[in-house]
Structures are given as C-alpha cells and as structure tokens.
Coordinates of N, CA and C in Angstrom, one line a residue:
Chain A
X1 N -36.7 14.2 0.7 CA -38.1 14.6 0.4 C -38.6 14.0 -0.9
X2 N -40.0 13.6 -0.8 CA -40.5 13.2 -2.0 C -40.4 14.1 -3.1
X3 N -40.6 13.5 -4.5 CA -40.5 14.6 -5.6 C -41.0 14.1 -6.6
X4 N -42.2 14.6 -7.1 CA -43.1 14.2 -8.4 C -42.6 15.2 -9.8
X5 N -42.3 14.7 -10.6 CA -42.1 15.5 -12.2 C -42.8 15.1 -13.3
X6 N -43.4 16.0 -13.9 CA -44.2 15.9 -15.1 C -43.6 16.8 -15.7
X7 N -42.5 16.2 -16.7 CA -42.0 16.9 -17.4 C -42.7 17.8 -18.9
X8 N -43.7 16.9 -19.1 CA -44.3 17.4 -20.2 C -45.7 18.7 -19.7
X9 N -45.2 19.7 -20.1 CA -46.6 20.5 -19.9 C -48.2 20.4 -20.2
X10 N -47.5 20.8 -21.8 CA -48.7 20.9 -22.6 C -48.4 19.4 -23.8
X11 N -49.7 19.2 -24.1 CA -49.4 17.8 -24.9 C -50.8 18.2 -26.1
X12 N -50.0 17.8 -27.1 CA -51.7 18.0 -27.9 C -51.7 17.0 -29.3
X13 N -52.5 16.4 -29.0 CA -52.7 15.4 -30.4 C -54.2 15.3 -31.2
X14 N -54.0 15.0 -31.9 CA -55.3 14.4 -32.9 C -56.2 13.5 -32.8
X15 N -57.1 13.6 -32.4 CA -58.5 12.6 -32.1 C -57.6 11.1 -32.5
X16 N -58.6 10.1 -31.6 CA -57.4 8.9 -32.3 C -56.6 8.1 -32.0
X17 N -55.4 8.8 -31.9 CA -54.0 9.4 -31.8 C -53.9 8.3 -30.4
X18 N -52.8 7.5 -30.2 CA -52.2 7.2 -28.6 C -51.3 8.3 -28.1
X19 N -51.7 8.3 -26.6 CA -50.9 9.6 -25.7 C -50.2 9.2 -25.2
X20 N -49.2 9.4 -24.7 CA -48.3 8.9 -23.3 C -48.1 10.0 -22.3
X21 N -48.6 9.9 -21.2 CA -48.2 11.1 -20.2 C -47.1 10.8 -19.2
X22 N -46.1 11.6 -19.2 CA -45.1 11.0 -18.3 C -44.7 11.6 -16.9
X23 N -44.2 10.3 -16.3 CA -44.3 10.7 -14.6 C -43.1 10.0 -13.8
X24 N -42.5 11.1 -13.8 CA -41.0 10.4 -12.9 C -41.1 11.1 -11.0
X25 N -40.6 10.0 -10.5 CA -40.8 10.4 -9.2 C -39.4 10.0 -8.6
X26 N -39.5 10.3 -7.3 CA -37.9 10.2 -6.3 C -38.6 10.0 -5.0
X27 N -37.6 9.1 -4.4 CA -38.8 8.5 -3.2 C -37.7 8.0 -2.0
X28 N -37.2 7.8 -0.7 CA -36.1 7.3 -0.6 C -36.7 5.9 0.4
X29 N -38.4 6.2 0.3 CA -38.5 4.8 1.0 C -38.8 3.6 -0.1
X30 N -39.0 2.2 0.4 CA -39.7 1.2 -0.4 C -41.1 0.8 -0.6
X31 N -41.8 2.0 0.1 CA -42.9 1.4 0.7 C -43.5 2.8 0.4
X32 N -44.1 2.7 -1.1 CA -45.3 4.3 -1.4 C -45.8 3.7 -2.5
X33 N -47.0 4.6 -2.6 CA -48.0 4.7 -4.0 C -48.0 5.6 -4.3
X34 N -48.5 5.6 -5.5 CA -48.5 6.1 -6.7 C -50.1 6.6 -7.3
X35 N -50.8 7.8 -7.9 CA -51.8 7.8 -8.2 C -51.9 8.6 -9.5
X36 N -52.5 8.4 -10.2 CA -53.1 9.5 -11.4 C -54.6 10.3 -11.3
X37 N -54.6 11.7 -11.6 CA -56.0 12.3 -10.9 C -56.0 12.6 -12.4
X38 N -57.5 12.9 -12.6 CA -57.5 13.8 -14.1 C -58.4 15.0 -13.6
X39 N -58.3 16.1 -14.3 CA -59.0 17.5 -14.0 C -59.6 17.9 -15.0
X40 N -60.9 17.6 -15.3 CA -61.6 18.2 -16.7 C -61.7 20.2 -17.0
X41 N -61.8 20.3 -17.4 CA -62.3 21.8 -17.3 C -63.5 22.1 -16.2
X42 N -63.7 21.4 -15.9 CA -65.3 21.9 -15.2 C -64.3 22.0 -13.3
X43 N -62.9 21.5 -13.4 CA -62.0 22.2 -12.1 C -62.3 20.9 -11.4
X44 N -63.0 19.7 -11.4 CA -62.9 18.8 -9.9 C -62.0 17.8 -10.4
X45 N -60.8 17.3 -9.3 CA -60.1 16.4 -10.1 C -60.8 15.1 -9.8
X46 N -60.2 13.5 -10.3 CA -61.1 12.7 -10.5 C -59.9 11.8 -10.5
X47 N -60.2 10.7 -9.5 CA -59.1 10.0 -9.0 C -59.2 8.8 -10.3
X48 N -58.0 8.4 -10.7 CA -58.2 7.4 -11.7 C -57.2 5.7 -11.3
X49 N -56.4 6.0 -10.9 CA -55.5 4.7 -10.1 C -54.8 5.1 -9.3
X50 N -55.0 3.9 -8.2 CA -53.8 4.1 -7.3 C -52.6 2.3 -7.2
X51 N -51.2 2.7 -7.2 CA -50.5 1.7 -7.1 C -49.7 1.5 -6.1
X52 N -49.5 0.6 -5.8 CA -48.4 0.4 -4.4 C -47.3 0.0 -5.0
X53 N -46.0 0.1 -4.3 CA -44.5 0.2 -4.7 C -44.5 -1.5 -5.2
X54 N -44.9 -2.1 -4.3 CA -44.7 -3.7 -4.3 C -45.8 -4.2 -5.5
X55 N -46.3 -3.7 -6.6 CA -46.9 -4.3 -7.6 C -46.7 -3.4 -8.7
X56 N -45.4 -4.6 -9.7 CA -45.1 -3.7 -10.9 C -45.9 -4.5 -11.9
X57 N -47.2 -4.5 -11.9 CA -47.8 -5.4 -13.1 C -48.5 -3.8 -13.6
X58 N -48.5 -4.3 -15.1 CA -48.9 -2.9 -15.6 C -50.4 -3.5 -15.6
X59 N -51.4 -2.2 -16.1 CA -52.5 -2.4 -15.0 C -53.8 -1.3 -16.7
X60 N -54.5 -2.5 -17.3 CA -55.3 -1.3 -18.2 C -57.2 -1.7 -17.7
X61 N -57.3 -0.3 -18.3 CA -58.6 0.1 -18.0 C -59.5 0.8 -19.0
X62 N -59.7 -0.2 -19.8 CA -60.5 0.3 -21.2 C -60.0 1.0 -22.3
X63 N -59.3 2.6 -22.7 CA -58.9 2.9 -23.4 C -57.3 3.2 -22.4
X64 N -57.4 3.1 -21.3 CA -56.6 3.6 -20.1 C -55.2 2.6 -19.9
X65 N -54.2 3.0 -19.9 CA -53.0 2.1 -19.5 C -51.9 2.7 -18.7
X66 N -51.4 1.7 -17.5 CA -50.4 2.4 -16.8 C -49.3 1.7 -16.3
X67 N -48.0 2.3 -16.8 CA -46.9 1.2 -17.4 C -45.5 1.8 -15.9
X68 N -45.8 1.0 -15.1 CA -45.2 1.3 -13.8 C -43.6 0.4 -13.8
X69 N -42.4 1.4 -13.6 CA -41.0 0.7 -13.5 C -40.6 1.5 -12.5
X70 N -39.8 0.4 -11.4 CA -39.3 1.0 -10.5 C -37.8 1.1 -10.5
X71 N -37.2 0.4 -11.7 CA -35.9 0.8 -11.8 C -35.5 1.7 -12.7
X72 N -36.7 3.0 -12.9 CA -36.6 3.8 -13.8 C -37.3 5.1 -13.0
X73 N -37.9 4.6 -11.7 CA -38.7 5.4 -11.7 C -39.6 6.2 -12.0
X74 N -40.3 5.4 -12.8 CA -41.9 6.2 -13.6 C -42.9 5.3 -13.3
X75 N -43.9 6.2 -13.5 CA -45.3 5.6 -14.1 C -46.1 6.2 -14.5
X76 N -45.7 5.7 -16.0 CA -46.2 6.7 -16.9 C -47.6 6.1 -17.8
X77 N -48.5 6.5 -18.0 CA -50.1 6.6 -18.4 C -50.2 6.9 -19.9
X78 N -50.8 6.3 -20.5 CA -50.6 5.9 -22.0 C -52.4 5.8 -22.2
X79 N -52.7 6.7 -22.7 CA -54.5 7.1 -23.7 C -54.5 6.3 -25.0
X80 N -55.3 5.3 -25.3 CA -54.8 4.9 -26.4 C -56.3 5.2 -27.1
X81 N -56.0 5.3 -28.2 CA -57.2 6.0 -29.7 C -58.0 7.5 -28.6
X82 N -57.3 8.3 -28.6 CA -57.6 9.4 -27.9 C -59.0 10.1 -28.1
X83 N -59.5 10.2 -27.3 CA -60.6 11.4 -27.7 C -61.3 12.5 -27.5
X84 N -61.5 13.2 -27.5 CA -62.1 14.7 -27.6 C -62.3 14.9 -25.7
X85 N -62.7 14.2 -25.1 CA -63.6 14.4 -23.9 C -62.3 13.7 -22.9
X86 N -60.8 13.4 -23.6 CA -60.0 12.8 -22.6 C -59.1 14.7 -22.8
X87 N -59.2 15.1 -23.1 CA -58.6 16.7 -22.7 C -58.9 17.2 -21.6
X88 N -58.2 17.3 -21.0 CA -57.7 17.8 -19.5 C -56.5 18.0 -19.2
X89 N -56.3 18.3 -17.7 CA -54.9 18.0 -16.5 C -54.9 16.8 -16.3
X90 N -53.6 16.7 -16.4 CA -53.5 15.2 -15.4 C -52.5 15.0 -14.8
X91 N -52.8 14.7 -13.1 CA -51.9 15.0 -12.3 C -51.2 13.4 -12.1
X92 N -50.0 13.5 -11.5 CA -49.0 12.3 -11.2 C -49.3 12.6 -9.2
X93 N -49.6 11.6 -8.2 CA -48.7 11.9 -7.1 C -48.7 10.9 -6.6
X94 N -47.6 11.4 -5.8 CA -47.3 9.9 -4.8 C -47.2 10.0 -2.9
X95 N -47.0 9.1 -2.4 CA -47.6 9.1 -1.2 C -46.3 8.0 -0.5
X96 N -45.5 8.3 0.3 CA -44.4 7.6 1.0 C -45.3 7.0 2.3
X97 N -45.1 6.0 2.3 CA -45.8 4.9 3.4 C -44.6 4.8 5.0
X98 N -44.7 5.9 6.1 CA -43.7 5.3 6.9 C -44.6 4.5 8.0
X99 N -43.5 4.3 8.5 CA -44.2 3.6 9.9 C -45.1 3.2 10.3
X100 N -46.1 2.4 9.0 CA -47.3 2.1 9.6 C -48.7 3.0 9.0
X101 N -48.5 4.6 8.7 CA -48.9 5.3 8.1 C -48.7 6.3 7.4
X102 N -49.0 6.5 6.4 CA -48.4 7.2 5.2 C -48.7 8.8 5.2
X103 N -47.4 9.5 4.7 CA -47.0 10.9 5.1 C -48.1 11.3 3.5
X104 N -47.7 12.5 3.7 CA -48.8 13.7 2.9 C -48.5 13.1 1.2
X105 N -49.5 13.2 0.4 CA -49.3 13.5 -1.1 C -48.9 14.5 -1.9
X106 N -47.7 14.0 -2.9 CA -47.5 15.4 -3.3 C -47.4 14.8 -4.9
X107 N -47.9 16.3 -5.2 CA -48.5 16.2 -6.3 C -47.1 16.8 -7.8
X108 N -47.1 16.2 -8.6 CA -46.3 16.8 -10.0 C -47.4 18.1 -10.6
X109 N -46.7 18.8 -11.2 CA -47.3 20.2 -11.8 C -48.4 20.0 -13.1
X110 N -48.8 18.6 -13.1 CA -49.7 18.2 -14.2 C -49.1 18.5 -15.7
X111 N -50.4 17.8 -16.6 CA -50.1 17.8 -17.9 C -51.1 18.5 -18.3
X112 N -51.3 19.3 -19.2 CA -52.1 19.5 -20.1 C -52.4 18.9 -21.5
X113 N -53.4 18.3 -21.7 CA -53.6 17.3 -22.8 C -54.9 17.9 -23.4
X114 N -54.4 18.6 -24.9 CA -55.7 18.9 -25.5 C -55.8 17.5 -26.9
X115 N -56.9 17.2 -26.7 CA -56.9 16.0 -27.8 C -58.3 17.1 -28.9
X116 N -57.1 17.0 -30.4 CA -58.3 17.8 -31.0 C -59.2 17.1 -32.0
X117 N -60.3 17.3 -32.4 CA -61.3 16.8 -33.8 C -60.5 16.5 -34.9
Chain B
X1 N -71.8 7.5 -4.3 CA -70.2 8.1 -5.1 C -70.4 9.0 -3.9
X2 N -69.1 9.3 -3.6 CA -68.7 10.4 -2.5 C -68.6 11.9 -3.1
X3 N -69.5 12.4 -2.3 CA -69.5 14.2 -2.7 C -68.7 15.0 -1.8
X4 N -67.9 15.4 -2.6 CA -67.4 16.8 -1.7 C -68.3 18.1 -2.6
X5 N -68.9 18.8 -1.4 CA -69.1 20.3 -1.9 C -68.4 21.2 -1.2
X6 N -68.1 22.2 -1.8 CA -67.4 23.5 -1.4 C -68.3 24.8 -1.7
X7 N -68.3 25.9 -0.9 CA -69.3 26.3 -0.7 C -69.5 28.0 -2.1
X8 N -68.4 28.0 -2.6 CA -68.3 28.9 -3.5 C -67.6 28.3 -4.8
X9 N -67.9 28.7 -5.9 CA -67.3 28.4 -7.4 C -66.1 29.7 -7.1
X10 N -66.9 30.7 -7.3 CA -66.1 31.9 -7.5 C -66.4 32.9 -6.1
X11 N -65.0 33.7 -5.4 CA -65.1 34.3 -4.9 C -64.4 35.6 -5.3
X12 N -64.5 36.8 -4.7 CA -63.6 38.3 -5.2 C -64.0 38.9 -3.7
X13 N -62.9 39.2 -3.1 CA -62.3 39.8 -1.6 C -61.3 40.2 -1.5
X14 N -61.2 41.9 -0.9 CA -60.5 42.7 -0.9 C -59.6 42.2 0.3
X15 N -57.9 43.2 -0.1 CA -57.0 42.6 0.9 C -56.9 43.4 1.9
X16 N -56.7 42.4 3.1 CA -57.5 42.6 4.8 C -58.6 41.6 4.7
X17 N -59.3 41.3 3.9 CA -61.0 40.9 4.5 C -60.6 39.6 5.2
X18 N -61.1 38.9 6.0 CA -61.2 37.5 6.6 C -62.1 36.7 5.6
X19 N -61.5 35.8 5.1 CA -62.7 34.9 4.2 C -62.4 33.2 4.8
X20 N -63.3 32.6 4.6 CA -63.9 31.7 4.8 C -64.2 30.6 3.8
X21 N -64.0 29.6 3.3 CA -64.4 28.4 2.7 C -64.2 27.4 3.0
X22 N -65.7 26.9 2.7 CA -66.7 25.9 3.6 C -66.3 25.0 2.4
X23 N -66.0 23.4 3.7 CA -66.1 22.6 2.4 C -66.7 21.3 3.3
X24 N -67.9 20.4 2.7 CA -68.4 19.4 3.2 C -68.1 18.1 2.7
X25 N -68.3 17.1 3.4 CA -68.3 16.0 2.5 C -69.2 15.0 3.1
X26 N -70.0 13.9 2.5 CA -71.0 13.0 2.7 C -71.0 11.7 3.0
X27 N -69.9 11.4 2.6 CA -69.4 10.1 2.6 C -68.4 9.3 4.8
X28 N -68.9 10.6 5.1 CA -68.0 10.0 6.9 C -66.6 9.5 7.0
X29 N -66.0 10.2 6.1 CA -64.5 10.2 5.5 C -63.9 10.8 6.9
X30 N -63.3 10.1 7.5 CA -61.9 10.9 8.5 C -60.8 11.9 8.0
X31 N -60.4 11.8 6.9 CA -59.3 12.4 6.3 C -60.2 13.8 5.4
X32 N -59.5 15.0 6.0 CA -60.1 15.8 4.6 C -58.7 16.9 4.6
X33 N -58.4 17.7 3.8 CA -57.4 18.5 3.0 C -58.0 19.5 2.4
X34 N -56.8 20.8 2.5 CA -57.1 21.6 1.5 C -56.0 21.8 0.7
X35 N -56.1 22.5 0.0 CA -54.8 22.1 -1.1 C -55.2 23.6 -2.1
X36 N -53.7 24.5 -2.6 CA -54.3 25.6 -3.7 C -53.4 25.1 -4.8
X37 N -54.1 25.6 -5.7 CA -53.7 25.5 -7.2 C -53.2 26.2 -7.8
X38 N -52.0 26.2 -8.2 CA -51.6 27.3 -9.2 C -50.9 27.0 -10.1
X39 N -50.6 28.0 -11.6 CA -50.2 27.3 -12.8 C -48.8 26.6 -12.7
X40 N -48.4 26.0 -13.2 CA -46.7 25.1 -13.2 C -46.7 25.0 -11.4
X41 N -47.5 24.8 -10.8 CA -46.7 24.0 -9.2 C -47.7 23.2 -9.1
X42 N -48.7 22.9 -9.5 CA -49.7 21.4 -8.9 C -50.5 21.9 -8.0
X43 N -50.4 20.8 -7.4 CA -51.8 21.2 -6.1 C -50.3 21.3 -4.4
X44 N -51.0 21.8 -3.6 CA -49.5 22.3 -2.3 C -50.6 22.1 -1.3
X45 N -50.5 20.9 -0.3 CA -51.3 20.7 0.6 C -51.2 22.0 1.7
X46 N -52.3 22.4 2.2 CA -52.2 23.8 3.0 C -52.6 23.5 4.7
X47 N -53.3 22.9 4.5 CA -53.7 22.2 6.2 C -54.2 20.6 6.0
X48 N -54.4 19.8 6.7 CA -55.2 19.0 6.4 C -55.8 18.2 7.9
X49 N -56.7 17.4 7.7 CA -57.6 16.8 9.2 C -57.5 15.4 9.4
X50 N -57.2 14.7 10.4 CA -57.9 13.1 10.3 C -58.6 13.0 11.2
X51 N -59.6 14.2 12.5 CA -60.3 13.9 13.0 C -60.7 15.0 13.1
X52 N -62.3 15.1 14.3 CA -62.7 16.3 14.4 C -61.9 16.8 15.5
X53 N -61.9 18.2 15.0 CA -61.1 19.5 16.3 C -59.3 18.9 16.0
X54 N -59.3 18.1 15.3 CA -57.7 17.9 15.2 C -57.4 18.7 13.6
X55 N -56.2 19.0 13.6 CA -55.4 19.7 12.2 C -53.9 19.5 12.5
X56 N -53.5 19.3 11.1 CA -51.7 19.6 10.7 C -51.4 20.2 9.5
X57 N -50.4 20.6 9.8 CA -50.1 21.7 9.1 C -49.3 21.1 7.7
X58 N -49.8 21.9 6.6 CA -49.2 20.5 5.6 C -47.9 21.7 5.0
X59 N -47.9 21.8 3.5 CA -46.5 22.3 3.0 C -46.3 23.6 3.3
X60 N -47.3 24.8 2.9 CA -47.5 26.2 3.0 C -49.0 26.6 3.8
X61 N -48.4 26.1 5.2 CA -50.1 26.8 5.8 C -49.9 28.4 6.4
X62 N -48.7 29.3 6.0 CA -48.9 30.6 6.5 C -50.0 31.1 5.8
X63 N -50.6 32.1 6.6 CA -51.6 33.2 6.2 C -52.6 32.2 6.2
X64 N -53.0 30.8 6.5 CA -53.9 30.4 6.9 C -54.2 29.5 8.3
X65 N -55.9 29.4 8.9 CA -55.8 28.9 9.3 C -57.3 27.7 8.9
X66 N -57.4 26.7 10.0 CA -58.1 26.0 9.7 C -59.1 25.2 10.8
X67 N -60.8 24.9 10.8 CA -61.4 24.5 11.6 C -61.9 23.1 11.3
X68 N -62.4 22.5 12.2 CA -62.9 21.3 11.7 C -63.8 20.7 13.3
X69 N -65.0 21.5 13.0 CA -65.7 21.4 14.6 C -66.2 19.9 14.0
X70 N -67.0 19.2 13.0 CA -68.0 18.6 12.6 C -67.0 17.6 11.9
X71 N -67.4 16.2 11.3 CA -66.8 15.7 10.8 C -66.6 15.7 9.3
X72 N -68.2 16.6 8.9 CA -68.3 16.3 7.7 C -67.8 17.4 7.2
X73 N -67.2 18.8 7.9 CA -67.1 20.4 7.9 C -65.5 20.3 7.8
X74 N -64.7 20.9 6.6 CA -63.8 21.4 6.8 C -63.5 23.5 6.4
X75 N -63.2 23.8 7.2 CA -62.9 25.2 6.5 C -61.7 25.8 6.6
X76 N -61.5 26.1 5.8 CA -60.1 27.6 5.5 C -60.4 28.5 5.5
X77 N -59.7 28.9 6.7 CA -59.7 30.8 7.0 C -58.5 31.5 6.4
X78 N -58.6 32.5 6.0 CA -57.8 33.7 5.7 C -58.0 34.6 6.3
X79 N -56.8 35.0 7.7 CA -57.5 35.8 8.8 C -57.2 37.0 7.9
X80 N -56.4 37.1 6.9 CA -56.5 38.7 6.2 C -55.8 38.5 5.2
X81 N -56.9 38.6 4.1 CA -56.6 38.0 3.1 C -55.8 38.9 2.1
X82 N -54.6 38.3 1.5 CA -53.4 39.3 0.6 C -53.3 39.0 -1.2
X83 N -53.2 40.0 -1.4 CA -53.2 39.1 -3.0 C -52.3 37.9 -3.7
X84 N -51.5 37.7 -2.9 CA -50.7 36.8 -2.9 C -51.6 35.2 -2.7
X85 N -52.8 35.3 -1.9 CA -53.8 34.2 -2.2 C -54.2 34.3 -2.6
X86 N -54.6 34.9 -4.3 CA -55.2 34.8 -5.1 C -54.7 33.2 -6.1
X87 N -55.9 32.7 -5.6 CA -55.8 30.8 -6.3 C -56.5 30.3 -6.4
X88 N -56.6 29.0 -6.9 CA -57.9 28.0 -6.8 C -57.9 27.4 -5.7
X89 N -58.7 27.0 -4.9 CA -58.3 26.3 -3.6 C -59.4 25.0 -3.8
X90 N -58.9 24.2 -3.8 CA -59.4 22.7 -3.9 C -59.5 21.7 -2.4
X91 N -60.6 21.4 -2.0 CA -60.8 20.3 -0.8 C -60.9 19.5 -0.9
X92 N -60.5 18.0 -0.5 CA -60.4 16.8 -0.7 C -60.9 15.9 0.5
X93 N -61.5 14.6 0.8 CA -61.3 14.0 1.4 C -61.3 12.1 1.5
X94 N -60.7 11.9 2.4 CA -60.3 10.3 2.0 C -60.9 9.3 3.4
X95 N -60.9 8.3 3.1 CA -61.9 7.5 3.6 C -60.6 7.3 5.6
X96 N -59.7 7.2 5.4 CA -59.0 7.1 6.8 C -57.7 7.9 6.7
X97 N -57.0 7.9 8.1 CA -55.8 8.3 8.1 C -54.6 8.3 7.0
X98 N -54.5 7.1 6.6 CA -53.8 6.6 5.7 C -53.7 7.0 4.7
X99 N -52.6 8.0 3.8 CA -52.7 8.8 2.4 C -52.9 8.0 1.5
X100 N -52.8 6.4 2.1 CA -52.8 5.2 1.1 C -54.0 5.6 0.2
X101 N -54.6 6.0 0.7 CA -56.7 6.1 0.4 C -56.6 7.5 -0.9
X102 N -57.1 6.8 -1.6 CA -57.6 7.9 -2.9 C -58.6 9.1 -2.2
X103 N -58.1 10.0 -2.7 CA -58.7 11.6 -2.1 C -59.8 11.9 -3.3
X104 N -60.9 12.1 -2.6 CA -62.0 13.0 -3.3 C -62.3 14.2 -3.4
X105 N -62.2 14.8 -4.6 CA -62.0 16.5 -4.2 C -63.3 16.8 -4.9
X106 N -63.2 18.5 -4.1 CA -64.4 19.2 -4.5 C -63.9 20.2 -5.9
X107 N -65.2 21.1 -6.7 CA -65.1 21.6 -7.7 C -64.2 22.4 -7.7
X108 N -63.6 22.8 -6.7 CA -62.9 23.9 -6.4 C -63.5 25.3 -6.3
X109 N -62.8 26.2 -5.3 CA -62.9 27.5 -5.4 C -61.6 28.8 -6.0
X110 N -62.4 29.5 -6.9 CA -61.3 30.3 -7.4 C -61.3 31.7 -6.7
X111 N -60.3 32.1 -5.9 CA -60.7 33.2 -5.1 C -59.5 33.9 -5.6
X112 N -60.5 35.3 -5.8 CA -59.4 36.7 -6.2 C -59.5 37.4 -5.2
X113 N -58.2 38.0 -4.6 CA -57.8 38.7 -3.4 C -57.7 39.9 -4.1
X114 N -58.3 41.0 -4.2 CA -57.8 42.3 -4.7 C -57.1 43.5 -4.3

C-alpha cells in the first residue's frame, strides 16, 4: 500500500525566513506522481504541482521550489524569503499509476506553516 | 478557472438525521471525490465517481453513501448521521479517469453531528 509522511506538523518561522516542508513517501510501483496542495485558512485546498516518477529535475516557481529524489524517497518543497500570506496546510500526495490508470490519491497528514511579521 | 461549489460552509445535525451534501462542479470534469478531514490523518477519500450513475468505494465509505445522477452533481449521503461524522468534508474534481490529473476542490463543509 501507498504511504505519504509529513513528518513535520507544525512549522513556524519569521517573515523572510526560507521554509522547507518535508515529504517522504513509499510506493512499490515505478510509475506514480507526486503533488503538493496548499490549504489557506479560508478551508479550499489549492493544487500547486504535480510530478511524475520519471522526472527528477527539480522544478521552481517564483518564491516556490521542489526538490524531488527518488533514491531517498522525498519531495520535499522549500518557500524561500517567506511571507505572511504563505501560512497555511500543506498537503504532500501521491498517486500510483497501474495498468494504464492510476489508483486513488493519498494524502500525508499536512504541515502547518505559520509564517509570522 | 474550475469551480467547485459545495452547498453548505457550515452544517449542525442531530444523530439519526439523513443529511445530504451537494457538491457541483463547472468545468465537465469526469472524475469527482469526496474526501473528510480530520486533525493528524489528512484528507481519506470516502467515495469517489468517473462517470454519471457510476461510484467506488474509496478508503472509509461506511455510514456513507453516494449519488451522481448529473455530471456536474456529486452528493454524500449520511443515511443516519452519528457523531463519529462530525468532520470537514471536502469535494474534489479532476478533468478524467486518471488520478494523474490534479484535483480541484471545493471550500469545504464542516458538519457537526450532535
């Protein structure tokens, strides 16, 4: 069975500040993705990447980075100069690809990230 | 941009009542989900659709069940609702079959079973 871990619960830094959120997973096929959701306070989550098993290039998006190893199994998401309005959940999941069509998402227990003033 | 709406922010229903939550989506997405929330376990997919009048049963679908007459219509029933479903319940949906496809969710509903 698939298995997502976000080990870190609660995370809290200083306006600024680089984050690193971490995300270990267990998978027994070769063939799955990978995604990061974020969940503001206001409750809707908010899809932010998705990765396939077959592309380890790390991958950034403005203040946004995501540093994918598969012989480590992570992919872990890194906020760089943090700010006030990146405080939320943030979820890790992944998605096993069989036969042509890929089985259910499951999701890690999120982070909580309060970034303060 | 693809909207999911759900039909309640907040609900409060006593245990026994049958409840209901509606969730729509606009975009002609095949795939839709429901999924509850609770603190330290994530999101736990509860039923989910890739067509109309079709459903499967995802990780924990006891004490629920699920319709999908329309394509754009998903709903979760609680044929008798226990406090033990007291959650956020979150709807999602994605463009095809494929889990490959990034899921769009709705604001969520926070339902207290009393």
């Amino acid at each position: 069975a698939q298995k997502v871990t976000q080990a870190q619960t609660e995370i809290s830094v200083v306006e600024k500040e680089d984050v690193t959120l971490d995300c270990v997973y267990e998978t027994r096929d070769t063939t799955y993705y990978l995604f990061w959701y974020k969940q503001p306070p206001s409750g809707e989550l908010v899809f932010l990447i998705r990765r396939n098993s077959f592309d380890e290039q790390n991958e950034i998006s403005g203040r946004y980075s995501w540093n994918f190893q598969k012989s480590t199994s992570s992919f872990n998401f890194t906020i760089t100069a943090s700010q006030v309005v990146d405080s939320a959940v943030y979820f890790c999941a992944l998605s096993e690809v069989l036969s042509g069509s890929a089985r259910q998402l499951t999701f890690g227990s999120g982070t909580q990230l309060t970034v303060l003033p | 941009d693809v909207k999911v709406t759900q039909s309640s922010r907040y609900l409060v229903k006593r245990t026994g009542e049958k409840v209901f939550l509606e969730c729509v989506q606009d975009m002609d997405h095949e795939n839709m989900f429901w999924y509850r929330q609770d603190p330290g376990l994530g999101l736990r997919l509860i039923y989910f659709s890739y067509d109309v009048k079709m459903k499967e049963k995802g990780d924990i679908p006891e004490g629920y069940s699920v319709s999908r007459e329309k394509k754009e219509r998903f709903s979760l029933i609680l044929e008798s609702a226990s406090t033990n479903q007291t959650s956020m319940y979150l709807c999602a949906s994605s463009l095809s079959k494929l889990f490959a496809y990034e899921q769009y969710f709705g604001p969520g509903t926070r339902l207290t079973v009393t």
